mmCIF file of C-alpha atoms in Angstrom:
data_model
loop_
_atom_site.group_PDB
_atom_site.id
_atom_site.type_symbol
_atom_site.label_atom_id
_atom_site.label_comp_id
_atom_site.label_asym_id
_atom_site.label_seq_id
_atom_site.Cartn_x
_atom_site.Cartn_y
_atom_site.Cartn_z
ATOM 1 C CA MET A 883 135.864 109.318 53.431
ATOM 2 C CA ASP A 884 136.404 106.642 56.063
ATOM 3 C CA ASN A 885 132.944 105.384 56.996
ATOM 4 C CA ALA A 886 134.339 103.335 59.882
ATOM 5 C CA GLN A 887 135.375 106.481 61.793
ATOM 6 C CA LEU A 888 131.996 108.070 61.160
ATOM 7 C CA LEU A 889 130.230 104.946 62.308
ATOM 8 C CA LYS A 890 132.229 104.314 65.477
ATOM 9 C CA GLY A 891 130.568 106.796 67.825
ATOM 10 C CA ILE A 892 127.149 106.464 66.230
ATOM 11 C CA LEU A 893 127.206 102.681 66.610
ATOM 12 C CA GLU A 894 127.958 102.964 70.328
ATOM 13 C CA GLY A 895 124.970 105.279 70.719
ATOM 14 C CA CYS A 896 122.695 102.995 68.690
ATOM 15 C CA ILE A 897 123.707 99.925 70.700
ATOM 16 C CA LEU A 898 123.195 101.789 73.954
ATOM 17 C CA SER A 899 119.796 102.859 72.696
ATOM 18 C CA ILE A 900 118.832 99.240 71.881
ATOM 19 C CA ILE A 901 119.946 98.042 75.320
ATOM 20 C CA SER A 902 118.040 100.890 76.996
ATOM 21 C CA GLY A 903 114.863 99.218 75.710
ATOM 22 C CA GLY A 904 115.374 96.337 78.151
ATOM 23 C CA GLU A 905 117.752 93.502 78.919
ATOM 24 C CA THR A 906 118.966 91.870 75.725
ATOM 25 C CA TYR A 907 121.745 89.710 74.247
ATOM 26 C CA GLY A 908 124.364 89.990 71.502
ATOM 27 C CA TYR A 909 122.602 88.283 68.651
ATOM 28 C CA HIS A 910 119.359 90.157 69.304
ATOM 29 C CA ILE A 911 121.236 93.473 69.147
ATOM 30 C CA LEU A 912 122.844 92.353 65.896
ATOM 31 C CA SER A 913 119.433 91.453 64.419
ATOM 32 C CA ILE A 914 117.989 94.887 65.300
ATOM 33 C CA LEU A 915 121.005 96.653 63.767
ATOM 34 C CA GLU A 916 120.614 94.541 60.634
ATOM 35 C CA LYS A 917 116.863 95.176 60.431
ATOM 36 C CA HIS A 918 117.521 98.925 60.430
ATOM 37 C CA GLY A 919 120.163 98.741 57.679
ATOM 38 C CA PHE A 920 123.477 98.081 59.419
ATOM 39 C CA THR A 921 123.904 94.940 57.327
ATOM 40 C CA ASP A 922 127.717 94.876 57.366
ATOM 41 C CA ILE A 923 128.018 94.652 61.111
ATOM 42 C CA GLY A 924 128.969 91.228 62.371
ATOM 43 C CA GLU A 925 129.554 89.917 65.867
ATOM 44 C CA GLY A 926 133.257 90.779 65.469
ATOM 45 C CA THR A 927 132.286 94.457 65.343
ATOM 46 C CA LEU A 928 129.529 94.327 67.940
ATOM 47 C CA TYR A 929 131.314 92.450 70.731
ATOM 48 C CA PRO A 930 134.220 94.923 71.109
ATOM 49 C CA VAL A 931 131.666 97.746 71.348
ATOM 50 C CA LEU A 932 129.762 95.842 74.045
ATOM 51 C CA THR A 933 132.925 95.250 76.087
ATOM 52 C CA ARG A 934 133.899 98.907 75.637
ATOM 53 C CA LEU A 935 130.503 100.017 76.927
ATOM 54 C CA GLU A 936 130.817 97.576 79.819
ATOM 55 C CA ASN A 937 134.306 98.839 80.699
ATOM 56 C CA LYS A 938 132.949 102.399 80.753
ATOM 57 C CA GLY A 939 130.233 101.243 83.157
ATOM 58 C CA TYR A 940 127.403 102.098 80.731
ATOM 59 C CA ILE A 941 126.076 98.539 80.627
ATOM 60 C CA ILE A 942 126.341 95.498 82.847
ATOM 61 C CA CYS A 943 126.475 91.887 81.807
ATOM 62 C CA ARG A 944 125.112 88.776 83.482
ATOM 63 C CA ILE A 945 125.036 85.145 82.428
ATOM 64 C CA GLY A 946 121.686 83.435 82.116
ATOM 65 C CA LYS A 947 120.135 80.549 80.243
ATOM 66 C CA SER A 948 119.317 80.582 76.540
ATOM 67 C CA PRO A 949 116.434 78.657 74.965
ATOM 68 C CA PHE A 950 119.013 76.455 73.214
ATOM 69 C CA GLY A 951 120.355 75.199 76.537
ATOM 70 C CA PRO A 952 123.800 76.776 76.996
ATOM 71 C CA ARG A 953 124.674 79.958 78.807
ATOM 72 C CA ARG A 954 124.069 83.360 77.306
ATOM 73 C CA LYS A 955 125.341 86.833 78.136
ATOM 74 C CA TYR A 956 122.570 89.351 78.812
ATOM 75 C CA TYR A 957 123.257 93.061 78.783
ATOM 76 C CA SER A 958 121.357 95.831 80.543
ATOM 77 C CA ILE A 959 121.899 99.571 80.806
ATOM 78 C CA THR A 960 123.094 101.330 83.964
ATOM 79 C CA ASP A 961 122.190 104.800 85.250
ATOM 80 C CA ILE A 962 125.490 106.149 83.895
ATOM 81 C CA GLY A 963 124.655 104.506 80.579
ATOM 82 C CA LEU A 964 121.252 106.207 80.467
ATOM 83 C CA LYS A 965 122.873 109.558 81.198
ATOM 84 C CA SER A 966 125.424 108.937 78.448
ATOM 85 C CA LEU A 967 122.657 107.942 76.029
ATOM 86 C CA LYS A 968 120.797 111.213 76.697
ATOM 87 C CA GLU A 969 124.023 113.161 76.070
ATOM 88 C CA PHE A 970 124.615 111.170 72.875
ATOM 89 C CA ILE A 971 121.124 111.954 71.562
ATOM 90 C CA ILE A 972 121.561 115.691 72.237
ATOM 91 C CA SER A 973 125.010 115.763 70.555
ATOM 92 C CA TYR A 974 123.834 113.598 67.669
ATOM 93 C CA GLU A 975 120.814 115.794 66.901
ATOM 94 C CA LYS A 976 122.959 118.915 67.094
ATOM 95 C CA ILE A 977 125.585 117.474 64.716
ATOM 96 C CA ILE A 978 122.927 116.298 62.249
ATOM 97 C CA LYS A 979 121.294 119.740 62.272
ATOM 98 C CA ILE A 980 124.598 121.548 61.687
ATOM 99 C CA SER A 981 125.749 119.087 58.995
ATOM 100 C CA GLU A 982 122.419 119.262 57.153
ATOM 101 C CA SER A 983 122.486 123.034 57.249
ATOM 102 C CA ILE A 984 126.050 123.181 55.849
ATOM 103 C CA ILE A 985 125.376 120.593 53.135
ATOM 104 C CA LYS A 986 122.112 122.267 52.105
ATOM 105 C CA GLU A 987 123.679 125.718 51.884
ATOM 106 C CA THR A 988 126.865 124.697 50.079
ATOM 107 C CA LEU A 989 125.416 122.086 47.716
ATOM 108 C CA GLY A 990 122.281 124.134 47.095
ATOM 109 C CA GLY A 991 124.292 126.663 45.077
ATOM 110 C CA MET A 992 126.214 124.012 43.136
ATOM 111 C CA ASN A 993 123.225 122.412 41.417
ATOM 112 C CA HIS A 994 124.190 119.108 43.029
ATOM 113 C CA GLU A 995 127.108 118.776 40.599
ATOM 114 C CA LEU A 996 128.870 116.536 43.120
ATOM 115 C CA PHE A 997 126.272 113.865 42.454
ATOM 116 C CA MET B 1409 133.374 71.266 87.374
ATOM 117 C CA ASN B 1410 134.881 72.648 84.202
ATOM 118 C CA TYR B 1411 132.009 74.102 82.150
ATOM 119 C CA PHE B 1412 133.424 72.609 78.945
ATOM 120 C CA GLU B 1413 132.962 69.124 80.447
ATOM 121 C CA SER B 1414 129.325 69.757 81.413
ATOM 122 C CA SER B 1415 126.484 68.056 79.552
ATOM 123 C CA GLU B 1416 124.874 71.482 79.093
ATOM 124 C CA TYR B 1417 127.830 72.652 77.015
ATOM 125 C CA LYS B 1418 128.270 69.370 75.147
ATOM 126 C CA ASP B 1419 124.537 69.165 74.278
ATOM 127 C CA ALA B 1420 124.573 72.730 73.011
ATOM 128 C CA LYS B 1421 127.646 72.062 70.874
ATOM 129 C CA CYS B 1422 125.943 68.995 69.376
ATOM 130 C CA GLN B 1423 123.193 71.254 68.025
ATOM 131 C CA LEU B 1424 125.647 72.936 65.655
ATOM 132 C CA ARG B 1425 125.530 71.708 62.074
ATOM 133 C CA ASP B 1426 127.634 71.929 58.885
ATOM 134 C CA GLU B 1427 129.686 75.124 58.508
ATOM 135 C CA TYR B 1428 128.737 76.266 62.036
ATOM 136 C CA LYS B 1429 130.053 73.033 63.552
ATOM 137 C CA ILE B 1430 133.286 73.083 61.511
ATOM 138 C CA CYS B 1431 133.995 76.728 62.350
ATOM 139 C CA TYR B 1432 133.166 76.333 66.055
ATOM 140 C CA ASP B 1433 135.525 73.332 66.332
ATOM 141 C CA LYS B 1434 138.323 75.461 64.868
ATOM 142 C CA ILE B 1435 137.597 78.358 67.202
ATOM 143 C CA GLU B 1436 137.309 76.139 70.272
ATOM 144 C CA THR B 1437 140.594 74.355 69.507
ATOM 145 C CA TYR B 1438 142.323 77.678 68.895
ATOM 146 C CA ILE B 1439 141.105 79.223 72.145
ATOM 147 C CA GLN B 1440 141.811 76.104 74.202
ATOM 148 C CA LEU B 1441 145.295 75.468 72.807
ATOM 149 C CA ALA B 1442 146.673 78.963 72.455
ATOM 150 C CA SER B 1443 146.434 79.452 76.265
ATOM 151 C CA ILE B 1444 146.107 83.212 75.884
ATOM 152 C CA TYR B 1445 147.060 85.074 79.041
ATOM 153 C CA GLY B 1446 144.189 86.866 80.760
ATOM 154 C CA LEU B 1447 141.478 85.341 78.598
ATOM 155 C CA HIS B 1448 138.357 84.061 80.322
ATOM 156 C CA LYS B 1449 137.786 81.181 77.868
ATOM 157 C CA GLU B 1450 134.308 80.320 79.085
ATOM 158 C CA ALA B 1451 133.009 83.889 78.732
ATOM 159 C CA CYS B 1452 134.450 84.113 75.225
ATOM 160 C CA LEU B 1453 133.206 80.746 73.975
ATOM 161 C CA ILE B 1454 129.667 81.004 75.373
ATOM 162 C CA GLN B 1455 129.222 84.268 73.488
ATOM 163 C CA ILE B 1456 130.385 82.641 70.224
ATOM 164 C CA LEU B 1457 128.352 79.454 70.766
ATOM 165 C CA ASP B 1458 125.199 81.423 71.537
ATOM 166 C CA ASP B 1459 125.648 83.590 68.434
ATOM 167 C CA PHE B 1460 126.218 80.529 66.260
ATOM 168 C CA LEU B 1461 123.166 78.697 67.619
ATOM 169 C CA SER B 1462 120.963 81.769 67.218
ATOM 170 C CA ALA B 1463 122.177 82.454 63.666
ATOM 171 C CA GLN B 1464 121.856 78.798 62.695
ATOM 172 C CA ALA B 1465 118.251 78.729 64.000
ATOM 173 C CA GLU B 1466 117.437 81.618 61.672
ATOM 174 C CA GLY B 1467 119.131 79.895 58.732
ATOM 175 C CA LYS B 1468 121.644 82.721 58.431
ATOM 176 C CA GLU B 1469 124.922 82.268 56.572
ATOM 177 C CA LEU B 1470 127.879 81.900 58.929
ATOM 178 C CA SER B 1471 129.876 84.646 57.194
ATOM 179 C CA LYS B 1472 127.104 87.135 58.079
ATOM 180 C CA VAL B 1473 128.035 86.629 61.736
ATOM 181 C CA THR B 1474 131.792 86.145 61.492
ATOM 182 C CA GLY B 1475 132.780 87.979 58.331
ATOM 183 C CA PRO B 1476 134.898 86.191 55.705
ATOM 184 C CA ASP B 1477 137.964 85.582 57.895
ATOM 185 C CA TYR B 1478 137.152 83.228 60.795
ATOM 186 C CA ARG B 1479 140.484 83.656 62.533
ATOM 187 C CA LYS B 1480 140.249 87.426 62.406
ATOM 188 C CA TYR B 1481 136.763 87.181 63.906
ATOM 189 C CA CYS B 1482 138.089 84.869 66.601
ATOM 190 C CA ASP B 1483 140.996 87.211 67.417
ATOM 191 C CA THR B 1484 138.611 90.171 67.663
ATOM 192 C CA MET B 1485 136.384 88.263 70.092
ATOM 193 C CA ILE B 1486 139.439 87.237 72.156
ATOM 194 C CA GLN B 1487 140.773 90.784 72.193
ATOM 195 C CA ALA B 1488 137.409 92.160 73.303
ATOM 196 C CA GLU B 1489 137.042 89.554 76.056
ATOM 197 C CA ARG B 1490 140.591 90.204 77.267
ATOM 198 C CA SER B 1491 139.925 93.944 77.402
ATOM 199 C CA ARG B 1492 136.873 93.217 79.590
ATOM 200 C CA ASN B 1493 138.990 91.284 82.077
ATOM 201 C CA ARG B 1494 142.219 93.230 81.766
ATOM 202 C CA SER B 1495 143.478 94.249 85.131
ATOM 203 C CA LYS B 1496 144.560 97.805 85.825
ATOM 204 C CA TYR B 1497 147.264 96.259 87.981
ATOM 205 C CA GLU B 1498 148.753 93.882 85.356
ATOM 206 C CA VAL B 1499 152.171 95.597 85.402
ATOM 207 C CA MET B 1500 152.291 95.489 89.201
ATOM 208 C CA ALA B 1501 151.485 91.770 89.083
ATOM 209 C CA TYR B 1502 154.515 91.234 86.805
ATOM 210 C CA ILE B 1503 156.655 93.300 89.183
ATOM 211 C CA ALA B 1504 155.664 90.917 91.976
ATOM 212 C CA VAL B 1505 155.751 87.615 90.065
ATOM 213 C CA ILE B 1506 159.075 87.918 88.187
ATOM 214 C CA PRO B 1507 161.381 88.475 91.222
ATOM 215 C CA LEU B 1508 159.395 85.916 93.211
ATOM 216 C CA THR B 1509 159.891 83.275 90.477
ATOM 217 C CA VAL B 1510 163.604 84.053 90.061
ATOM 218 C CA MET B 1511 164.172 83.979 93.838
ATOM 219 C CA LEU B 1512 162.305 80.683 94.336
ATOM 220 C CA LEU B 1513 164.172 79.062 91.429
ATOM 221 C CA SER B 1514 167.462 80.304 92.902
ATOM 222 C CA LEU B 1515 166.544 78.858 96.275
ATOM 223 C CA PHE B 1516 165.642 75.553 94.586
ATOM 224 C CA THR B 1517 168.966 75.349 92.724
ATOM 225 C CA SER B 1518 170.930 76.468 95.816
ATOM 226 C CA ILE B 1519 169.350 73.624 97.814
ATOM 227 C CA LEU B 1520 170.191 71.137 95.061
ATOM 228 C CA ARG B 1521 173.811 72.294 94.890
ATOM 229 C CA ASN B 1522 174.406 72.612 98.633
ATOM 230 C CA ASP B 1523 172.335 69.780 100.075
ATOM 231 C CA ASP B 1524 174.871 69.204 102.833
ATOM 232 C CA LYS B 1525 175.672 72.843 103.535
ATOM 233 C CA LEU B 1526 172.528 74.498 104.836
ATOM 234 C CA SER B 1527 174.585 77.257 106.466
ATOM 235 C CA SER B 1528 175.825 78.479 103.069
ATOM 236 C CA ILE B 1529 172.213 78.852 101.844
ATOM 237 C CA THR B 1530 171.234 80.843 104.923
ATOM 238 C CA ASN B 1531 174.243 83.011 104.263
ATOM 239 C CA GLN B 1532 173.495 83.868 100.634
ATOM 240 C CA ILE B 1533 171.459 82.710 97.637
ATOM 241 C CA ILE B 1534 173.096 82.555 94.220
ATOM 242 C CA ILE B 1535 171.052 83.690 91.232
ATOM 243 C CA GLY B 1536 172.446 81.485 88.486
ATOM 244 C CA GLY B 1537 171.792 81.046 84.772
ATOM 245 C CA PHE B 1538 169.149 78.419 85.537
ATOM 246 C CA SER B 1539 166.914 80.883 87.394
ATOM 247 C CA ILE B 1540 167.001 83.238 84.411
ATOM 248 C CA ALA B 1541 166.901 80.574 81.656
ATOM 249 C CA PHE B 1542 163.846 78.751 83.093
ATOM 250 C CA PRO B 1543 161.348 81.665 82.836
ATOM 251 C CA VAL B 1544 162.756 82.673 79.427
ATOM 252 C CA ILE B 1545 162.277 79.131 78.055
ATOM 253 C CA TYR B 1546 158.771 79.081 79.527
ATOM 254 C CA LEU B 1547 157.986 82.334 77.719
ATOM 255 C CA ILE B 1548 159.338 80.907 74.434
ATOM 256 C CA TYR B 1549 157.162 77.783 74.886
ATOM 257 C CA TYR B 1550 154.122 79.985 75.515
ATOM 258 C CA LEU B 1551 154.795 81.997 72.337
ATOM 259 C CA ILE B 1552 155.355 78.821 70.262
ATOM 260 C CA ARG B 1553 151.971 77.461 71.451
ATOM 261 C CA GLN B 1554 150.224 80.682 70.430
ATOM 262 C CA LYS B 1555 151.948 80.867 67.058
ATOM 263 C CA THR B 1556 151.210 77.194 66.270
ATOM 264 C CA ALA B 1557 147.540 77.596 67.178
ATOM 265 C CA LYS B 1558 147.378 80.668 64.920
ATOM 266 C CA VAL B 1559 149.174 79.126 61.922
ATOM 267 C CA LEU B 1560 147.234 75.841 62.132
ATOM 268 C CA PHE B 1561 143.861 77.492 62.827
ATOM 269 C CA ASN B 1562 142.216 75.695 59.910
ATOM 270 C CA HIS B 1563 143.774 72.309 60.737
ATOM 271 C CA VAL B 1564 142.310 71.209 64.057
ATOM 272 C CA ARG B 1565 143.987 67.772 64.237
ATOM 273 C CA ALA B 1566 147.414 69.015 63.139
ATOM 274 C CA SER B 1567 147.203 71.872 65.626
ATOM 275 C CA LYS B 1568 146.382 69.491 68.500
ATOM 276 C CA ALA B 1569 149.164 67.081 67.473
ATOM 277 C CA VAL B 1570 151.887 69.723 67.105
ATOM 278 C CA ILE B 1571 151.017 71.443 70.390
ATOM 279 C CA THR B 1572 150.970 68.096 72.236
ATOM 280 C CA ILE B 1573 154.445 67.271 70.869
ATOM 281 C CA VAL B 1574 155.767 70.735 71.779
ATOM 282 C CA SER B 1575 154.312 70.385 75.315
ATOM 283 C CA VAL B 1576 155.849 66.927 75.827
ATOM 284 C CA ILE B 1577 159.243 68.214 74.659
ATOM 285 C CA PHE B 1578 158.933 71.311 76.823
ATOM 286 C CA TYR B 1579 157.973 69.533 80.051
ATOM 287 C CA GLY B 1580 160.427 66.716 79.378
ATOM 288 C CA LEU B 1581 163.424 68.867 78.598
ATOM 289 C CA ILE B 1582 162.962 72.201 80.332
ATOM 290 C CA TYR B 1583 165.076 71.200 83.325
ATOM 291 C CA LEU B 1584 167.797 69.753 81.105
ATOM 292 C CA ILE B 1585 167.905 72.764 78.746
ATOM 293 C CA SER B 1586 167.918 75.184 81.683
ATOM 294 C CA ALA B 1587 170.773 73.241 83.304
ATOM 295 C CA VAL B 1588 172.790 73.355 80.052
ATOM 296 C CA LEU B 1589 172.144 77.092 79.726
ATOM 297 C CA ASP B 1590 173.060 77.522 83.378
ATOM 298 C CA ARG B 1591 176.552 76.189 82.651
ATOM 299 C CA ALA B 1592 176.864 78.027 79.340
ATOM 300 C CA LEU B 1593 175.774 81.400 80.746
ATOM 301 C CA ASN B 1594 177.977 81.008 83.845
ATOM 302 C CA ILE B 1595 176.085 83.648 85.820
ATOM 303 C CA ALA B 1596 176.372 83.823 89.602
ATOM 304 C CA ILE B 1597 174.812 86.839 91.324
ATOM 305 C CA PRO B 1598 175.007 86.503 95.113
ATOM 306 C CA VAL B 1599 172.028 87.791 97.116
ATOM 307 C CA PRO B 1600 172.441 88.025 100.918
ATOM 308 C CA PHE B 1601 169.864 85.837 102.641
ATOM 309 C CA PRO B 1602 168.130 88.743 104.489
ATOM 310 C CA ALA B 1603 167.727 90.567 101.134
ATOM 311 C CA PHE B 1604 166.340 87.360 99.631
ATOM 312 C CA LEU B 1605 163.764 87.114 102.438
ATOM 313 C CA ILE B 1606 162.798 90.794 102.040
ATOM 314 C CA ILE B 1607 162.273 90.379 98.254
ATOM 315 C CA ILE B 1608 160.137 87.244 98.792
ATOM 316 C CA ALA B 1609 158.100 88.946 101.540
ATOM 317 C CA LEU B 1610 157.538 92.142 99.514
ATOM 318 C CA SER B 1611 156.502 90.149 96.422
ATOM 319 C CA LEU B 1612 154.047 88.082 98.465
ATOM 320 C CA VAL B 1613 152.572 91.153 100.168
ATOM 321 C CA LEU B 1614 152.165 92.914 96.806
ATOM 322 C CA LEU B 1615 150.518 89.816 95.284
ATOM 323 C CA THR B 1616 148.142 89.460 98.258
ATOM 324 C CA VAL B 1617 147.129 93.140 98.026
ATOM 325 C CA LEU B 1618 146.529 92.757 94.273
ATOM 326 C CA VAL B 1619 144.403 89.629 94.784
ATOM 327 C CA ILE B 1620 142.267 91.479 97.384
ATOM 328 C CA ILE B 1621 141.828 94.518 95.085
ATOM 329 C CA GLU B 1622 141.003 92.277 92.106
ATOM 330 C CA LYS B 1623 138.383 90.393 94.143
ATOM 331 C CA LYS B 1624 136.694 93.671 95.043
ATOM 332 C CA ASP B 1625 136.767 94.777 91.408
ATOM 333 C CA ASN B 1626 135.759 91.345 90.117
ATOM 334 C CA LYS B 1627 134.287 91.285 86.634
ATOM 335 C CA GLN B 1628 134.024 87.515 86.312
ATOM 336 C CA LEU B 1629 130.606 86.624 85.028
ATOM 337 C CA ARG B 1630 128.305 84.685 87.277
ATOM 338 C CA ILE B 1631 125.053 82.964 86.492
ATOM 339 C CA VAL B 1632 122.322 85.316 87.617
ATOM 340 C CA PRO B 1633 118.674 84.333 87.251
ATOM 341 C CA GLU B 1634 116.520 86.587 85.130
ATOM 342 C CA SER B 1635 114.569 89.198 87.062
ATOM 343 C CA GLU B 1636 110.820 89.388 86.356
ATOM 344 C CA GLU B 1637 111.199 93.046 85.446
ATOM 345 C CA THR B 1638 113.619 92.389 82.599
ATOM 346 C CA ALA B 1639 112.401 88.961 81.487
ATOM 347 C CA ILE B 1640 111.686 88.622 77.775
ATOM 348 C CA GLU B 1641 108.097 87.526 77.311
ATOM 349 C CA GLN B 1642 107.728 83.845 76.426
ATOM 350 C CA VAL B 1643 105.499 82.316 73.766
ATOM 351 C CA ILE B 1644 104.508 78.685 73.336
ATOM 352 C CA CYS B 1645 105.220 77.117 69.954
ATOM 353 C CA PRO B 1646 101.950 75.738 68.530
ATOM 354 C CA ALA B 1647 103.875 73.002 66.678
ATOM 355 C CA CYS B 1648 106.155 71.518 69.367
ATOM 356 C CA GLY B 1649 104.790 73.058 72.583
ATOM 357 C CA ASN B 1650 108.167 74.440 73.781
ATOM 358 C CA GLU B 1651 108.441 77.895 75.321
ATOM 359 C CA TYR B 1652 110.807 80.448 73.755
ATOM 360 C CA ASP B 1653 111.567 84.186 73.820
ATOM 361 C CA MET B 1654 108.942 86.102 71.851
ATOM 362 C CA ASP B 1655 111.623 88.039 69.957
ATOM 363 C CA TYR B 1656 112.670 84.906 68.038
ATOM 364 C CA PRO B 1657 111.390 84.936 64.458
ATOM 365 C CA LYS B 1658 111.009 81.120 64.522
ATOM 366 C CA CYS B 1659 110.807 78.493 67.229
ATOM 367 C CA PRO B 1660 114.472 77.596 67.991
ATOM 368 C CA TYR B 1661 113.440 73.991 68.768
ATOM 369 C CA CYS B 1662 111.368 72.934 65.740
ATOM 370 C CA LYS B 1663 112.085 75.913 63.413
ATOM 371 C CA ASN B 1664 108.332 76.522 62.834
#
């Protein structure tokens, strides 16, 4: 099964969730994703998601200073973004519940022979 | 002032070491030379530079940030940045710019050909092969630049040299090549002068409207100071005394 398709929507929700915690920047988001197990995600995956979220109006971007001296892009969530995050959490929990229930019921009677 | 000429940018670039420095030089050359339409170079490069400096401060391997293929990473970043700035009215801008360019080139060549017969210009403008060949050659030059920058991504010096040569040839010979094509194509489409004026006026009005709309919908990034509400708490490094964001695992200045 294509993990990338499965990950696409979930990653957007996770990134939105990280940004909802307060203004942050690309590398910090990447570090949090990595800390929680998304180790294969590089900046080349993250940045398109950030621009997509920005184009949808879920986050806004400003340029500020970084401790290293040059400019840095900081992202923060908008009201529409917060609304979308709430909707994502509801949908996500519902999907997880349904998927778990199906997997439990179907695999339960197969003595886990798939594994 | 161009941000890339500022001491802030140059100082930050100087902090890059080893593989980070080599890779950033390649990316910077690629983005600067390829002259990609609609790309806000500064916005794209500051994101990459900041990521590289942050990753380097943590001692992370470069490939963890970029993946194994640097050019692919670079193209993804460019694509994402372009999508952020892409105008909804791009097609309309082409509709305005192309006839305007062709008409102005036709006027230019008509003046050159009829310098003593102003009345014939005010009667009609001739769209010749030159007016069509010039934009086509410009487009070819633009594509050659992009292709060269892509192919020579890993060879910074060669890329700069080839693109400089191509640019010198292009700017030196474009008029000559267009003139040769003008004769070879032997095109002469007459446009009555009032129609010419209407096309120019409509193109200019459309362009002005688009510029006004774009300004209203402006997504260009500006430097905005951090608000106290969203500011990341600062800590003082006990070793070097510099202040840095508390979410850094190490001090970005002295690495303690």
